[in-house]
Amino acid sequence: MTAPNVEYRGIVDSLNDVVFQSDLDGHCVYLNPAWERLSGYSVKETLGKSILFVVHPDDASGVRYYLKNLLEGKSVQYGHEMRCHDRKGKVHWTELRAALAYGSDGSPVGVCGTVSDITQRKQTEEELNAASSRLVTLMDNLHTGVM
């Protein structure tokens, strides 16, 4: 590996977000170490498989649809929030960002992208929505009580 490639590899390996690349059949050919922290599955045992095995069943068909559109050239990039489960069954909200990966000859060789754990953000959004609903209810009750 050349010096710049070693540097980039060190940067990618230190990220909290999962960086992945799959081949045209959807099988993983690269995952950084963040994959193990998010999923509980080792990189070694996941390479050659589709990462869709960790996608929540209710979200899997949507993810397949959008990734298929990428591979067919119907879209250039893709972003989607989805639930994934880790090895222990815990559900994580994640954000998938993906684009076509191209070989040196310019032809598509697969999909590359990132997966970010957004569980905390989703929990905060739910808490804010619940607080907002309580506030609206309180305000509605104040208006009906005052004449």
Coordinates of C-alpha atoms in Angstrom, one line a residue:
M1 CA 0.0 0.0 0.0
T2 CA 1.3 3.5 -0.9
A3 CA 1.8 6.1 1.8
P4 CA -1.3 8.2 0.9
N5 CA -3.4 5.0 0.9
V6 CA -2.1 4.1 4.3
E7 CA -3.0 7.6 5.6
Y8 CA -6.5 7.4 4.1
R9 CA -7.0 3.9 5.5
G10 CA -6.0 5.2 9.0
I11 CA -8.5 8.0 8.7
V12 CA -11.4 5.7 7.5
D13 CA -10.6 3.1 10.2
S14 CA -10.9 5.8 12.9
L15 CA -14.3 7.0 11.9
N16 CA -17.4 6.3 14.0
D17 CA -19.5 5.9 10.9
V18 CA -19.5 2.6 9.0
V19 CA -17.8 2.9 5.6
F20 CA -18.7 0.1 3.1
Q21 CA -18.3 -1.0 -0.4
S22 CA -20.3 -3.8 -2.1
D23 CA -19.9 -5.5 -5.4
L24 CA -22.6 -5.4 -8.1
D25 CA -24.4 -8.3 -6.5
G26 CA -24.6 -6.5 -3.1
H27 CA -22.0 -8.5 -1.3
C28 CA -19.6 -6.5 1.0
V29 CA -16.1 -6.2 -0.3
Y30 CA -15.0 -3.6 2.3
L31 CA -16.1 -2.5 5.8
N32 CA -14.2 -0.4 8.2
P33 CA -14.0 -1.3 12.0
A34 CA -17.0 0.9 12.9
W35 CA -19.1 -2.0 11.4
E36 CA -18.1 -4.2 14.3
R37 CA -19.0 -1.5 16.9
L38 CA -22.4 -0.9 15.3
S39 CA -23.5 -4.4 14.4
G40 CA -21.5 -6.7 16.7
Y41 CA -20.5 -8.8 13.7
S42 CA -16.9 -8.9 12.7
V43 CA -15.8 -7.5 9.4
K44 CA -14.3 -10.9 8.5
E45 CA -17.6 -12.8 9.0
T46 CA -19.6 -10.1 7.0
L47 CA -17.4 -9.8 4.0
G48 CA -19.0 -11.6 1.1
K49 CA -22.5 -11.1 2.5
S50 CA -25.0 -8.4 1.9
I51 CA -25.3 -6.0 4.9
L52 CA -29.0 -6.2 4.4
F53 CA -29.1 -9.1 6.8
V54 CA -29.0 -6.6 9.7
V55 CA -31.7 -4.3 8.2
H56 CA -35.1 -4.4 10.1
P57 CA -37.6 -6.5 8.1
D58 CA -40.0 -3.6 7.8
D59 CA -37.3 -1.5 6.2
A60 CA -35.5 -4.1 4.0
S61 CA -37.8 -3.8 0.9
G62 CA -37.4 -0.1 0.7
V63 CA -33.6 -0.3 1.0
R64 CA -33.5 -3.0 -1.6
Y65 CA -35.6 -0.9 -3.9
Y66 CA -33.4 2.2 -3.7
L67 CA -30.2 0.2 -4.0
K68 CA -31.6 -1.5 -7.1
N69 CA -32.3 2.0 -8.5
L70 CA -28.7 3.0 -7.9
L71 CA -27.4 -0.1 -9.6
E72 CA -29.7 0.4 -12.6
G73 CA -28.6 4.0 -12.9
K74 CA -32.0 5.4 -12.0
S75 CA -30.5 7.5 -9.3
V76 CA -27.0 8.8 -8.6
Q77 CA -27.0 8.7 -4.8
Y78 CA -29.3 7.5 -2.1
G79 CA -30.0 8.5 1.5
H80 CA -32.4 6.7 3.8
E81 CA -33.1 6.3 7.5
M82 CA -33.6 2.7 8.5
R83 CA -33.6 0.4 11.5
C84 CA -30.9 -2.2 11.9
H85 CA -30.5 -4.8 14.6
D86 CA -27.1 -5.8 16.0
R87 CA -25.9 -9.3 16.9
K88 CA -27.7 -9.1 20.3
G89 CA -31.0 -8.0 18.7
K90 CA -30.9 -4.4 19.8
V91 CA -32.4 -2.1 17.2
H92 CA -30.4 1.0 16.1
W93 CA -31.8 3.8 13.9
T94 CA -29.3 4.4 11.2
E95 CA -28.8 6.7 8.2
L96 CA -27.6 5.1 5.0
R97 CA -25.8 7.2 2.4
A98 CA -24.8 5.4 -0.8
A99 CA -23.6 6.0 -4.3
L100 CA -22.3 3.9 -7.2
A101 CA -18.7 2.9 -7.0
Y102 CA -16.8 3.0 -10.3
G103 CA -13.7 1.1 -11.4
S104 CA -10.6 2.6 -13.1
D105 CA -12.3 2.2 -16.5
G106 CA -15.3 4.2 -15.4
S107 CA -17.7 1.3 -15.2
P108 CA -19.8 0.6 -12.1
V109 CA -18.3 -2.0 -9.8
G110 CA -20.8 -1.7 -6.9
V111 CA -22.1 0.6 -4.2
C112 CA -20.1 2.5 -1.6
G113 CA -21.3 4.6 1.2
T114 CA -21.7 5.2 4.9
V115 CA -24.0 4.0 7.7
S116 CA -24.4 6.4 10.7
D117 CA -26.0 5.5 14.0
I118 CA -28.7 8.1 14.6
T119 CA -30.4 6.3 17.5
Q120 CA -29.8 9.2 19.9
R121 CA -31.1 11.7 17.4
K122 CA -34.3 9.7 16.8
Q123 CA -34.9 9.4 20.6
T124 CA -34.4 13.1 21.0
E125 CA -36.9 13.8 18.1
E126 CA -39.4 11.5 19.7
E127 CA -39.0 13.2 23.1
L128 CA -39.4 16.6 21.5
N129 CA -42.5 15.5 19.6
A130 CA -44.1 14.1 22.8
A131 CA -43.3 17.4 24.6
S132 CA -44.8 19.4 21.8
S133 CA -48.0 17.3 21.8
R134 CA -48.3 17.8 25.6
L135 CA -47.8 21.5 25.1
V136 CA -50.5 21.7 22.4
T137 CA -52.9 19.7 24.6
L138 CA -52.2 22.0 27.5
M139 CA -52.7 25.1 25.4
D140 CA -56.0 23.7 24.0
N141 CA -57.2 23.0 27.5
L142 CA -56.3 26.5 28.6
H143 CA -58.3 28.0 25.8
T144 CA -61.4 25.9 26.6
G145 CA -61.1 26.7 30.3
V146 CA -61.0 30.5 29.8
M147 CA -64.2 32.3 28.6

